[in-house]
Coordinates of C-alpha atoms in Angstrom, one line a residue:
Chain A
M542 CA 3.5 -0.1 8.2
S543 CA 6.6 0.0 6.1
T544 CA 10.0 0.0 7.6
F545 CA 10.8 3.3 6.0
Q546 CA 7.6 5.1 7.3
T547 CA 8.3 7.6 10.0
H548 CA 6.2 8.6 13.0
D549 CA 5.2 12.2 13.7
A550 CA 7.1 13.7 16.7
R551 CA 6.4 17.1 18.1
I552 CA 9.1 19.5 19.1
L553 CA 8.6 20.3 22.8
E554 CA 11.6 22.6 23.2
V555 CA 14.4 24.0 21.2
K556 CA 17.5 25.1 23.0
E557 CA 20.5 27.0 21.6
L558 CA 23.6 25.2 22.8
T559 CA 26.2 27.0 20.8
S560 CA 26.1 29.2 17.6
R561 CA 26.0 25.9 15.6
E562 CA 24.3 23.3 17.8
K563 CA 20.7 23.2 19.1
L564 CA 19.2 20.7 21.4
F565 CA 15.7 19.5 20.3
T566 CA 13.4 17.9 22.8
L567 CA 10.8 15.7 21.1
R568 CA 7.8 13.5 21.8
F569 CA 5.8 11.3 19.6
V570 CA 2.5 12.6 18.8
D571 CA 0.8 9.1 19.2
P572 CA 1.0 8.3 23.0
E573 CA 1.3 4.5 22.2
I574 CA 4.3 5.0 20.0
N575 CA 5.8 7.2 22.7
R576 CA 5.2 4.5 25.3
N577 CA 6.8 1.8 23.1
F578 CA 9.9 3.9 22.1
K579 CA 12.7 2.1 24.0
Y580 CA 16.2 2.8 23.2
K581 CA 19.8 2.4 24.6
P582 CA 22.5 4.9 25.0
G583 CA 24.5 4.9 21.7
Q584 CA 21.6 4.3 19.4
F585 CA 20.5 6.7 16.7
V586 CA 17.3 7.6 14.9
I587 CA 16.5 8.8 11.4
V588 CA 15.0 12.2 11.2
D589 CA 12.6 12.8 8.3
I590 CA 12.0 16.3 7.1
R591 CA 9.1 15.6 4.8
G592 CA 9.9 16.9 1.3
F593 CA 13.5 17.6 2.1
G594 CA 15.0 14.1 3.1
E595 CA 16.2 12.1 5.9
F596 CA 19.3 12.0 8.0
P597 CA 20.7 9.9 10.9
I598 CA 21.3 11.5 14.4
S599 CA 22.3 10.0 17.6
L600 CA 20.1 10.2 20.6
C601 CA 21.6 12.4 23.3
S602 CA 19.0 11.8 26.1
T603 CA 18.9 8.7 28.3
P604 CA 16.1 6.0 28.4
T605 CA 16.1 6.5 32.2
R606 CA 14.1 9.8 31.7
E607 CA 10.9 8.7 30.0
G608 CA 8.3 10.6 28.0
Y609 CA 10.7 12.6 25.6
F610 CA 13.9 12.2 23.8
Q611 CA 16.6 14.7 22.6
L612 CA 18.6 15.3 19.7
C613 CA 21.6 17.6 19.5
I614 CA 21.9 18.8 16.0
R615 CA 24.8 20.8 14.5
R616 CA 24.0 23.1 11.5
V617 CA 26.3 21.8 8.8
G618 CA 24.1 21.4 5.7
R619 CA 20.9 22.1 3.8
M620 CA 18.9 19.7 5.9
T621 CA 20.2 20.7 9.3
K622 CA 19.9 24.4 8.4
Y623 CA 16.2 23.7 7.9
V624 CA 15.9 21.8 11.2
H625 CA 17.5 24.8 12.8
E626 CA 14.7 27.0 11.7
L627 CA 12.0 24.7 13.3
K628 CA 10.2 26.0 16.4
E629 CA 8.4 24.5 19.4
G630 CA 5.3 22.7 18.3
D631 CA 6.5 21.8 14.8
I632 CA 6.4 18.2 13.7
V633 CA 9.2 16.1 12.2
G634 CA 9.3 12.4 11.3
I635 CA 11.3 9.9 13.2
R636 CA 12.1 6.3 12.7
G637 CA 14.2 4.1 14.8
P638 CA 15.9 3.6 17.1
Y639 CA 18.7 1.9 15.2
G640 CA 22.1 0.4 15.9
N641 CA 23.5 -1.7 18.7
G642 CA 24.1 1.0 21.5
F643 CA 26.6 0.7 24.3
P644 CA 26.4 -2.5 26.3
M645 CA 25.4 -0.7 29.5
E646 CA 24.5 -4.0 31.3
T647 CA 27.8 -5.6 30.7
M648 CA 29.6 -2.6 32.1
E649 CA 27.6 -2.4 35.3
G650 CA 29.8 -2.3 38.4
S651 CA 32.8 -1.0 36.5
N652 CA 34.5 2.3 36.1
L653 CA 33.4 4.3 32.9
V654 CA 35.9 6.5 31.1
L655 CA 34.0 8.6 28.7
V656 CA 36.2 10.5 26.1
A657 CA 34.3 13.0 24.1
G658 CA 35.6 15.3 21.4
G659 CA 33.4 18.2 20.1
L660 CA 30.1 17.0 18.9
G661 CA 31.0 13.5 20.2
M662 CA 29.7 14.7 23.6
A663 CA 26.1 14.2 22.3
P664 CA 26.0 10.4 22.2
L665 CA 28.1 10.2 25.3
R666 CA 25.7 12.4 27.3
S667 CA 23.3 9.6 27.0
V668 CA 25.7 7.2 28.6
L669 CA 26.6 9.9 31.2
W670 CA 23.1 10.5 32.3
Y671 CA 22.2 6.8 32.2
A672 CA 25.1 6.0 34.4
L673 CA 24.4 8.8 36.8
D674 CA 20.7 7.9 36.9
S675 CA 21.1 4.1 37.4
G676 CA 23.9 4.4 40.0
K677 CA 25.1 1.1 39.0
Y678 CA 28.6 2.1 37.9
Q679 CA 31.6 2.5 40.1
H680 CA 33.2 5.8 39.0
I681 CA 32.4 7.9 35.9
Y682 CA 35.1 9.8 34.3
L683 CA 34.2 12.3 31.5
F684 CA 37.1 13.7 29.5
Y685 CA 35.8 16.3 27.2
G686 CA 37.9 18.1 24.6
T687 CA 36.4 21.2 23.0
K688 CA 37.6 23.9 20.7
S689 CA 36.7 26.9 22.7
Y690 CA 34.5 28.0 25.6
E691 CA 31.8 28.9 23.1
D692 CA 31.9 25.4 21.7
I693 CA 31.1 23.6 25.0
L694 CA 27.9 21.6 24.5
F695 CA 25.6 21.3 27.5
R696 CA 27.7 23.9 29.3
D697 CA 25.4 24.2 32.3
E698 CA 25.4 20.4 32.9
I699 CA 29.2 20.2 32.5
T700 CA 29.7 23.2 34.9
H701 CA 27.4 21.6 37.4
L702 CA 29.3 18.3 37.3
L703 CA 32.6 20.2 37.5
K704 CA 31.1 21.6 40.8
H705 CA 29.2 18.7 42.2
G706 CA 30.4 15.7 40.3
E707 CA 32.6 14.1 43.0
A708 CA 29.6 13.7 45.2
M709 CA 28.0 11.6 42.5
N710 CA 31.1 9.5 41.8
C711 CA 31.8 11.5 38.7
T712 CA 34.9 13.2 37.6
V713 CA 34.5 15.7 34.8
K714 CA 37.6 17.2 33.0
L715 CA 37.7 19.7 30.2
A716 CA 40.3 20.6 27.7
Y717 CA 40.1 23.6 25.4
E718 CA 42.2 24.7 22.5
V719 CA 41.4 28.4 22.0
E720 CA 42.0 30.6 24.9
S721 CA 39.4 33.1 26.0
P722 CA 38.5 35.0 29.2
S723 CA 35.7 32.6 30.0
C724 CA 38.0 29.7 29.8
I725 CA 40.5 31.2 32.1
Y726 CA 37.7 31.9 34.6
L727 CA 36.7 28.2 34.3
E728 CA 40.3 27.1 34.6
K729 CA 40.9 29.2 37.7
G730 CA 37.7 27.9 39.3
F731 CA 38.3 24.2 38.6
A732 CA 42.0 23.7 38.2
P733 CA 43.3 21.2 37.5
K734 CA 40.0 19.8 36.0
V735 CA 40.1 22.4 33.2
C736 CA 43.2 23.0 31.2
K737 CA 44.3 24.3 27.8
G738 CA 45.2 21.4 25.6
V739 CA 43.7 18.3 23.9
V740 CA 41.6 15.6 25.3
T741 CA 44.5 13.1 26.0
D742 CA 46.1 15.7 28.3
L743 CA 43.1 15.0 30.6
F744 CA 44.3 11.5 31.3
R745 CA 47.3 12.9 33.2
G746 CA 47.1 12.2 36.9
E747 CA 44.2 9.8 36.6
E748 CA 44.7 6.2 37.5
F749 CA 42.0 3.5 37.1
D750 CA 42.1 -0.2 37.6
V751 CA 42.2 -1.5 34.1
T752 CA 40.7 -4.8 35.0
N753 CA 37.5 -3.0 36.0
T754 CA 37.3 -0.2 33.6
Y755 CA 35.6 0.5 30.3
A756 CA 36.4 3.3 28.0
L757 CA 33.8 4.9 25.6
I758 CA 35.0 7.2 22.9
C759 CA 33.2 9.5 20.5
G760 CA 34.7 12.3 18.5
P761 CA 36.1 13.4 15.2
P762 CA 38.0 10.6 13.2
V763 CA 41.4 12.0 14.0
M764 CA 40.9 11.8 17.8
Y765 CA 40.5 8.0 18.0
K766 CA 44.1 7.2 17.2
F767 CA 45.6 9.3 20.0
V768 CA 43.0 8.3 22.7
I769 CA 43.2 4.7 22.0
R770 CA 47.1 4.9 22.3
E771 CA 46.7 6.5 25.6
L772 CA 44.3 3.8 26.8
L773 CA 46.5 1.0 25.4
D774 CA 49.5 2.5 27.2
R775 CA 47.6 1.9 30.4
K776 CA 47.1 -1.7 29.3
L777 CA 43.3 -1.5 28.8
S778 CA 42.1 -4.5 26.8
P779 CA 41.0 -3.7 23.2
G780 CA 37.7 -5.4 24.0
R781 CA 37.1 -2.9 26.8
I782 CA 37.4 0.1 24.5
Y783 CA 34.1 1.1 22.9
M784 CA 33.8 3.7 20.1
T785 CA 30.9 5.0 18.4
L786 CA 31.3 5.8 14.6
E787 CA 29.8 8.0 12.1
R788 CA 29.1 7.1 8.4
R789 CA 26.7 8.2 5.7
M790 CA 23.7 6.2 6.7
R791 CA 20.7 6.3 4.5
C792 CA 18.5 3.4 5.4
G793 CA 19.6 2.6 9.0
V794 CA 18.9 -1.1 8.6
G795 CA 21.8 -2.5 6.6
K796 CA 20.3 -2.3 3.1
C797 CA 21.6 0.9 1.3
G798 CA 25.3 0.0 1.7
H799 CA 26.8 3.4 2.3
C800 CA 28.1 2.5 5.8
I801 CA 29.8 -0.9 4.8
V802 CA 33.4 -0.9 6.3
G803 CA 36.0 -3.6 6.2
T804 CA 37.7 -5.9 3.8
S805 CA 37.1 -9.2 2.3
T806 CA 37.6 -11.0 5.7
S807 CA 35.2 -8.8 7.6
I808 CA 32.5 -6.7 6.2
K809 CA 30.4 -4.7 8.8
Y810 CA 27.5 -2.3 8.5
V811 CA 28.0 0.6 10.8
C812 CA 24.2 1.1 11.0
K813 CA 23.3 -2.4 12.2
D814 CA 26.5 -4.0 13.5
G815 CA 27.4 -0.7 15.1
P816 CA 27.6 2.3 15.5
V817 CA 29.3 1.0 18.7
F818 CA 32.4 -1.0 18.1
T819 CA 35.2 -2.2 20.3
Y820 CA 38.7 -1.5 19.5
W821 CA 39.1 -5.2 18.8
D822 CA 36.6 -4.8 16.0
A823 CA 38.8 -2.0 14.6
L824 CA 41.8 -4.2 14.8
S825 CA 40.0 -7.0 12.9
T826 CA 38.0 -4.8 10.4
R827 CA 40.1 -2.6 8.4
G828 CA 38.8 0.9 7.6
L829 CA 36.7 1.1 10.8
I830 CA 38.7 4.1 12.3
Chain B
M260 CA 13.8 -31.8 -7.1
R261 CA 11.2 -33.0 -9.6
Y262 CA 12.2 -33.5 -13.3
V263 CA 10.0 -33.3 -16.4
K264 CA 10.6 -32.9 -20.0
L265 CA 9.3 -30.2 -22.2
P266 CA 9.4 -31.2 -25.9
E267 CA 10.4 -28.7 -28.4
E268 CA 7.0 -28.7 -30.2
N269 CA 5.2 -27.7 -26.9
F270 CA 7.6 -25.0 -26.0
E271 CA 5.6 -22.0 -27.6
E272 CA 2.4 -23.2 -26.0
F273 CA 4.1 -23.4 -22.7
F274 CA 5.5 -20.0 -23.2
N275 CA 2.2 -18.5 -24.0
S276 CA 0.6 -20.1 -21.0
L277 CA 3.0 -18.1 -18.7
K278 CA 1.1 -14.9 -19.4
K279 CA -1.7 -15.9 -17.0
W280 CA 0.8 -15.9 -14.2
G281 CA 1.9 -12.3 -14.8
N282 CA 3.6 -10.1 -17.3
V283 CA 6.4 -12.0 -19.0
Y284 CA 9.8 -10.4 -19.1
A285 CA 12.5 -12.2 -21.2
P286 CA 15.8 -11.4 -22.8
T287 CA 15.5 -9.5 -26.1
K288 CA 18.1 -8.1 -28.4
Q289 CA 18.4 -4.5 -28.7
G290 CA 21.2 -3.7 -31.2
N291 CA 24.2 -5.4 -29.8
I292 CA 22.9 -5.4 -26.2
Y293 CA 20.5 -7.9 -24.7
S294 CA 17.9 -6.7 -22.1
F295 CA 15.1 -8.0 -20.1
K296 CA 11.9 -6.6 -21.7
K297 CA 8.3 -7.2 -21.4
V298 CA 7.3 -9.6 -24.3
E299 CA 4.2 -10.9 -25.8
E300 CA 5.4 -13.4 -28.5
L301 CA 8.1 -16.0 -28.3
S302 CA 9.5 -14.6 -31.4
E303 CA 10.6 -11.4 -29.6
V304 CA 12.8 -13.5 -27.1
S305 CA 16.4 -14.1 -27.7
L306 CA 17.1 -17.2 -25.5
D307 CA 20.5 -17.7 -27.0
Y308 CA 22.1 -14.7 -25.2
N309 CA 25.2 -14.3 -23.2
R310 CA 24.2 -11.7 -20.6
T311 CA 21.9 -8.8 -20.5
M312 CA 23.4 -5.3 -19.7
L313 CA 21.3 -4.8 -16.5
P314 CA 20.9 -8.0 -14.4
P315 CA 17.5 -9.0 -13.2
K316 CA 18.0 -7.1 -10.0
K317 CA 16.4 -4.1 -11.9
F318 CA 12.9 -5.8 -11.2
F319 CA 13.4 -5.8 -7.5
V320 CA 15.8 -3.1 -6.7
R321 CA 14.8 -0.5 -9.3
P322 CA 17.4 1.9 -10.9
K323 CA 14.9 4.6 -9.7
D324 CA 12.3 3.7 -7.3
E325 CA 9.4 5.5 -5.7
M326 CA 9.0 4.6 -2.1
L327 CA 6.6 7.0 -0.5
K328 CA 4.4 9.8 -1.7
L329 CA 3.7 12.9 0.5
K330 CA 0.1 13.9 0.6
G331 CA -1.2 16.4 3.0
K332 CA 1.9 16.2 5.2
K333 CA 1.6 12.3 5.5
W334 CA 3.6 9.7 3.6
E335 CA 1.6 7.2 1.7
E336 CA 3.0 4.0 0.3
C337 CA 3.5 4.0 -3.5
N338 CA 1.3 0.9 -4.1
G339 CA 0.9 -1.5 -6.9
V340 CA 3.0 -4.5 -7.4
E341 CA 3.1 -6.0 -10.8
K342 CA 3.0 -9.8 -11.1
I343 CA 5.9 -10.9 -13.3
V344 CA 7.4 -13.9 -14.9
L345 CA 11.1 -13.6 -15.5
F346 CA 11.7 -15.9 -18.2
G347 CA 15.2 -17.2 -19.3
I348 CA 17.4 -16.2 -16.4
H349 CA 20.8 -17.7 -16.2
S350 CA 22.2 -19.5 -13.2
C351 CA 24.6 -16.8 -12.1
D352 CA 21.8 -14.3 -12.0
I353 CA 19.7 -16.6 -9.9
H354 CA 22.6 -16.8 -7.5
G355 CA 22.8 -13.0 -7.7
L356 CA 19.1 -12.7 -6.6
Q357 CA 19.8 -15.0 -3.7
I358 CA 22.6 -12.8 -2.6
L359 CA 20.2 -9.8 -2.7
D360 CA 17.6 -11.8 -0.8
K361 CA 20.0 -12.4 2.0
V362 CA 20.5 -8.6 2.4
Y363 CA 17.0 -7.4 1.6
L364 CA 14.9 -10.0 3.1
E365 CA 16.9 -10.1 6.4
E366 CA 14.8 -8.5 9.2
P367 CA 13.6 -5.8 9.0
A368 CA 13.0 -6.9 5.5
D369 CA 12.9 -4.3 2.6
P370 CA 9.1 -4.1 2.1
Y371 CA 9.4 -3.1 -1.6
Y372 CA 11.9 -5.8 -2.4
K373 CA 9.9 -8.4 -0.6
K374 CA 6.6 -7.7 -2.2
R375 CA 8.1 -7.8 -5.7
R376 CA 9.9 -11.1 -5.0
E377 CA 6.7 -12.6 -3.8
N378 CA 5.0 -11.5 -6.9
S379 CA 7.6 -12.9 -9.2
I380 CA 8.2 -16.3 -11.0
I381 CA 11.7 -17.1 -11.9
I382 CA 12.3 -19.5 -14.8
G383 CA 15.9 -20.3 -15.5
I384 CA 17.6 -21.4 -18.7
S385 CA 20.9 -23.1 -19.3
C386 CA 23.6 -21.3 -21.2
M387 CA 27.0 -21.6 -22.8
P388 CA 29.9 -19.4 -21.3
D389 CA 31.6 -16.8 -23.4
E390 CA 35.0 -15.2 -22.9
Y391 CA 33.8 -13.1 -19.8
C392 CA 32.2 -15.8 -17.7
F393 CA 33.9 -17.2 -14.6
C394 CA 30.9 -18.4 -12.8
K395 CA 32.2 -21.9 -12.6
S396 CA 35.1 -20.9 -10.3
L397 CA 32.6 -19.4 -7.9
G398 CA 30.2 -22.3 -7.9
T399 CA 27.4 -20.2 -9.4
D400 CA 27.3 -22.0 -12.7
F401 CA 24.4 -24.3 -11.6
A402 CA 21.5 -23.1 -9.6
M403 CA 20.3 -25.5 -6.9
S404 CA 17.5 -23.3 -5.7
G405 CA 16.0 -19.8 -6.2
F406 CA 14.0 -20.6 -9.1
D407 CA 10.6 -22.0 -9.9
L408 CA 11.3 -23.8 -13.2
F409 CA 14.8 -24.3 -14.8
L410 CA 15.0 -25.4 -18.4
H411 CA 18.0 -27.3 -19.5
E412 CA 18.5 -27.5 -23.2
L413 CA 18.2 -30.9 -24.9
P414 CA 18.5 -31.6 -28.6
D415 CA 14.7 -32.0 -28.8
G416 CA 13.4 -29.8 -26.0
Y417 CA 14.1 -29.0 -22.4
L418 CA 14.7 -30.9 -19.3
V419 CA 12.9 -29.0 -16.7
R420 CA 13.8 -29.0 -13.0
V421 CA 10.9 -28.0 -10.9
G422 CA 12.3 -25.9 -8.0
S423 CA 9.2 -24.7 -6.0
V424 CA 5.5 -25.3 -5.3
K425 CA 4.7 -22.4 -7.7
G426 CA 6.8 -24.1 -10.3
H427 CA 5.0 -27.4 -9.6
E428 CA 1.6 -25.6 -10.1
I429 CA 2.8 -24.1 -13.4
A430 CA 3.9 -27.7 -14.6
W431 CA 0.8 -29.3 -13.2
E432 CA -1.6 -26.8 -15.1
N433 CA 0.2 -27.6 -18.3
E434 CA 0.4 -31.3 -17.6
N435 CA -0.4 -32.2 -21.1
L436 CA 2.6 -30.3 -22.4
F437 CA 5.3 -32.3 -20.3
E438 CA 6.5 -35.8 -20.6
D439 CA 8.4 -37.9 -18.3
V440 CA 12.2 -37.7 -18.5
S441 CA 13.9 -40.7 -20.4
E442 CA 17.3 -42.2 -19.9
E443 CA 18.2 -40.8 -23.2
D444 CA 17.3 -37.2 -22.0
L445 CA 19.5 -37.6 -18.9
K446 CA 22.3 -38.7 -21.1
N447 CA 22.0 -35.6 -23.1
F448 CA 21.6 -33.4 -20.1
R449 CA 24.9 -34.8 -18.8
A450 CA 26.6 -34.4 -22.1
F451 CA 25.4 -30.6 -22.3
E452 CA 26.8 -30.0 -18.8
E453 CA 30.1 -31.6 -19.6
E454 CA 30.5 -29.6 -22.8
R455 CA 29.6 -26.5 -20.9
A456 CA 32.1 -27.1 -18.1
K457 CA 34.8 -27.4 -20.8
A458 CA 33.8 -24.2 -22.5
F459 CA 35.0 -21.8 -19.8
K460 CA 37.9 -19.6 -20.7
K461 CA 38.3 -17.8 -17.6
A462 CA 38.8 -18.9 -14.0
L463 CA 39.2 -17.2 -10.7
N464 CA 41.6 -18.5 -8.1
K465 CA 39.4 -18.2 -5.0
E466 CA 41.8 -20.2 -2.8
G467 CA 42.3 -18.0 0.3
L468 CA 41.0 -15.1 -1.7
A469 CA 39.6 -13.1 1.3
D470 CA 42.8 -13.4 3.5
M471 CA 45.0 -12.8 0.5
L472 CA 43.2 -9.6 -0.4
D473 CA 43.1 -8.5 3.2
L474 CA 46.9 -8.8 3.4
A475 CA 47.3 -7.0 0.1
F476 CA 45.8 -3.7 1.5
N477 CA 48.8 -1.7 0.4
S478 CA 49.4 -3.6 -2.8
P479 CA 50.9 -1.5 -5.7
V480 CA 48.3 -3.2 -8.0
W481 CA 45.6 -0.9 -6.4
K482 CA 47.7 2.1 -7.2
K483 CA 48.1 1.0 -10.7
Y484 CA 44.4 0.6 -11.3
E485 CA 43.6 3.7 -9.7
K486 CA 45.1 5.5 -12.6
I487 CA 43.3 3.2 -15.2
C488 CA 39.8 3.2 -13.6
L489 CA 37.7 6.0 -14.8
G490 CA 35.6 6.0 -11.7
C491 CA 32.3 6.0 -13.7
G492 CA 30.5 3.3 -11.6
S493 CA 29.4 1.4 -14.6
C494 CA 30.6 -1.9 -12.9
N495 CA 28.2 -1.1 -10.0
M496 CA 25.2 -0.5 -12.2
V497 CA 25.6 -3.7 -14.1
C498 CA 26.6 -6.0 -11.2
P499 CA 23.8 -8.4 -10.1
T500 CA 24.8 -8.1 -6.4
C501 CA 25.7 -4.4 -6.1
R502 CA 22.8 -2.7 -4.4
C503 CA 23.8 0.5 -2.8
Y504 CA 21.1 3.1 -3.0
E505 CA 20.6 6.7 -2.4
V506 CA 17.4 8.3 -1.1
C507 CA 16.1 11.7 -1.8
D508 CA 12.7 13.6 -1.9
L509 CA 11.5 15.2 -5.1
W510 CA 8.7 17.7 -5.4
T511 CA 6.2 16.7 -8.2
N512 CA 4.2 19.8 -7.8
A513 CA 3.7 22.6 -5.3
Y514 CA 1.9 20.3 -2.8
E515 CA 3.2 16.8 -3.5
S516 CA 6.5 15.2 -2.9
V517 CA 7.8 11.8 -3.5
R518 CA 10.6 10.0 -1.7
I519 CA 12.7 8.0 -4.3
R520 CA 15.6 5.8 -4.0
R521 CA 18.1 5.2 -6.9
Y522 CA 21.2 3.2 -7.5
D523 CA 24.3 4.6 -6.0
S524 CA 27.8 3.6 -6.7
C525 CA 30.8 3.2 -4.4
F526 CA 32.9 4.8 -7.1
M527 CA 31.2 8.1 -6.6
E528 CA 33.0 10.6 -4.3
S529 CA 29.8 11.2 -2.4
H530 CA 29.6 7.6 -1.3
G531 CA 31.6 7.9 1.8
L532 CA 30.9 11.5 2.6
V533 CA 29.4 12.6 5.9
A534 CA 27.9 15.8 7.2
G535 CA 30.5 18.4 7.7
G536 CA 32.6 17.2 4.6
H537 CA 34.6 14.4 6.0
N538 CA 35.0 11.6 3.5
F539 CA 35.8 8.1 4.6
R540 CA 36.9 7.0 1.2
P541 CA 38.5 10.2 -0.3
T542 CA 40.6 8.8 -3.2
R543 CA 39.8 6.8 -6.2
L544 CA 42.3 4.2 -4.8
D545 CA 40.1 3.8 -1.7
R546 CA 37.0 3.4 -3.8
F547 CA 38.4 0.9 -6.3
R548 CA 39.9 -1.2 -3.5
H549 CA 36.6 -1.0 -1.5
R550 CA 34.6 -2.5 -4.5
Y551 CA 37.0 -5.5 -4.8
Y552 CA 36.8 -6.1 -1.0
C553 CA 33.1 -5.9 -1.1
K554 CA 32.7 -8.4 -4.1
S555 CA 35.3 -10.8 -2.5
Y556 CA 33.8 -10.9 1.0
F557 CA 32.8 -14.5 1.7
D558 CA 29.7 -14.9 3.6
P559 CA 29.5 -18.6 5.0
S560 CA 25.8 -18.8 4.3
A561 CA 25.7 -17.0 1.0
G562 CA 29.1 -17.4 -0.7
F563 CA 31.0 -14.6 -2.3
N564 CA 29.3 -11.3 -3.3
C565 CA 30.4 -12.0 -6.9
V566 CA 28.7 -14.5 -9.1
G567 CA 31.2 -14.4 -12.1
C568 CA 28.7 -13.1 -14.6
G569 CA 31.3 -11.1 -16.5
R570 CA 29.2 -7.9 -16.7
C571 CA 31.7 -5.6 -15.0
D572 CA 34.3 -6.7 -17.5
E573 CA 32.2 -6.5 -20.7
F574 CA 30.8 -3.1 -19.8
C575 CA 33.9 -1.4 -18.3
P576 CA 34.9 1.4 -20.6
A577 CA 38.4 1.1 -19.3
K578 CA 38.6 -2.6 -20.0
I579 CA 39.5 -3.5 -16.5
E580 CA 39.1 -7.3 -15.8
H581 CA 37.9 -8.4 -12.5
V582 CA 39.8 -11.7 -12.4
K583 CA 43.0 -10.1 -13.8
V584 CA 43.0 -7.5 -11.1
L585 CA 42.6 -10.2 -8.4
D586 CA 45.3 -12.4 -10.0
E587 CA 47.7 -9.4 -10.2
V588 CA 47.1 -8.6 -6.5
R589 CA 47.9 -12.2 -5.6
E590 CA 51.0 -12.2 -7.9
A591 CA 52.4 -9.0 -6.3
L592 CA 51.9 -10.5 -2.8
E593 CA 53.7 -13.8 -3.5

């Protein structure tokens, strides 16, 4: 079977997360393919809408929960608009998983600081669940910056962790930009974990042992600079800061050239050398962030 | 390497014998432009050519290529691989194909490219550089591998280097057409190569090129060329190592669709665009600079991504010269 052939996957459930994002739970039609589908947090798949085209999307479920996988898809263009019209039982094509993923094993026994901005919550949710399920990490911090209450992805899970996170060694903090009655309610209930501001405001008051901490970042391009500065100020090594990046990926396997970044001294394909890079990679490869 | 001689009088017979190995494609003259076309007779072939407009990559990474056909909700492979003999390829283009091999054959290999490569025979031919060539500076003026047969011009025929088992089979099947190589032939071969080495008019200073360019990220030279460059992407199309492609689905009728890929160019604004409208290379400056970085990247196992064929210079409507740009960047830095 060709590298570019996709496998049928059935939509088991469609859940509306916000007015723009939907969560699709899928399973491969062929049970054998389903059994062999192994992935790591941070990897992505290519979704094939036959007759419309393909697009890459990160996996937002965790491999610790088997038998299905989930994709959080924002409606931004022609293809995602079509996907948003799909219903339970419909079939899409999937190929992958692609990319390197987060080095979950290397990070075992350490603190994880997950910093998510907007849709960046999707790939980090995979890490979050993986870390919670495996119980192999010391303390997990999730700093999540969102536009407004309505834009919070996985709101029920976030609220659950705001309430009960500490018992699972997990601190969840939320920053929102646009005020609304719901936010104020949240803020009242969970102060100081919920506040008005940007994601870097959430670092305030949190101390972590930098020799035993990894930071994992995903968010809009503008966010990286500020978050990284915050982490570097705390003397976190550039090799302990992981970021997952977005590019126009067409093939997913390092052929089509759209995701090439870097200069003459270091050229990288985001699809196969990434999408997870360290901050050191960004220092040595121009144009990464 | 095995060396044999093909005397001039046997050349046509040898050429005709190639048809049994596949359809023969060779450089032909179309107006003022040379182009690889399917040929039947030796008389159609222009072996004394400088460069074709599209490099031989067009046979392996097609300008427009059907990948999958949608039939009854299932993708089917677009089958059928033509057996081809590429006759009369220059050394730089052989190097170009090897750079493409590095990308397209690396696991997971591109199935279409791989099948086409396996079904092709590459026969190289020696050439004389013109004012655009700078392959000598990049070490791509002589092919050590990547061909089945390589013909070097002699006053009375060709010195043939046999580069593969398939090449050996071709030579073996036509045993009566070949002769042993004499001392005289070797002398002539050396003389041709020496004359050729002297004929280069252009040279690229590749000393520390990669680091030099990296340091020159904010060079004013990029800003100067941003205004000259038309952003047409013609250099990408004619480059033997540019291989970016875009994928899309097209409906052929109400029930059938086909997934095609076609050449894309890093000079197009859409190249770095992602969902939601963010562009990672929003300005022409970003895109112009990106191409030079991509071409000057040095891979320890494959060399530079540029083979010095001179196509981008010859076919640039704004007359931008690759070597001149790099020289200017270097000058501005020093």
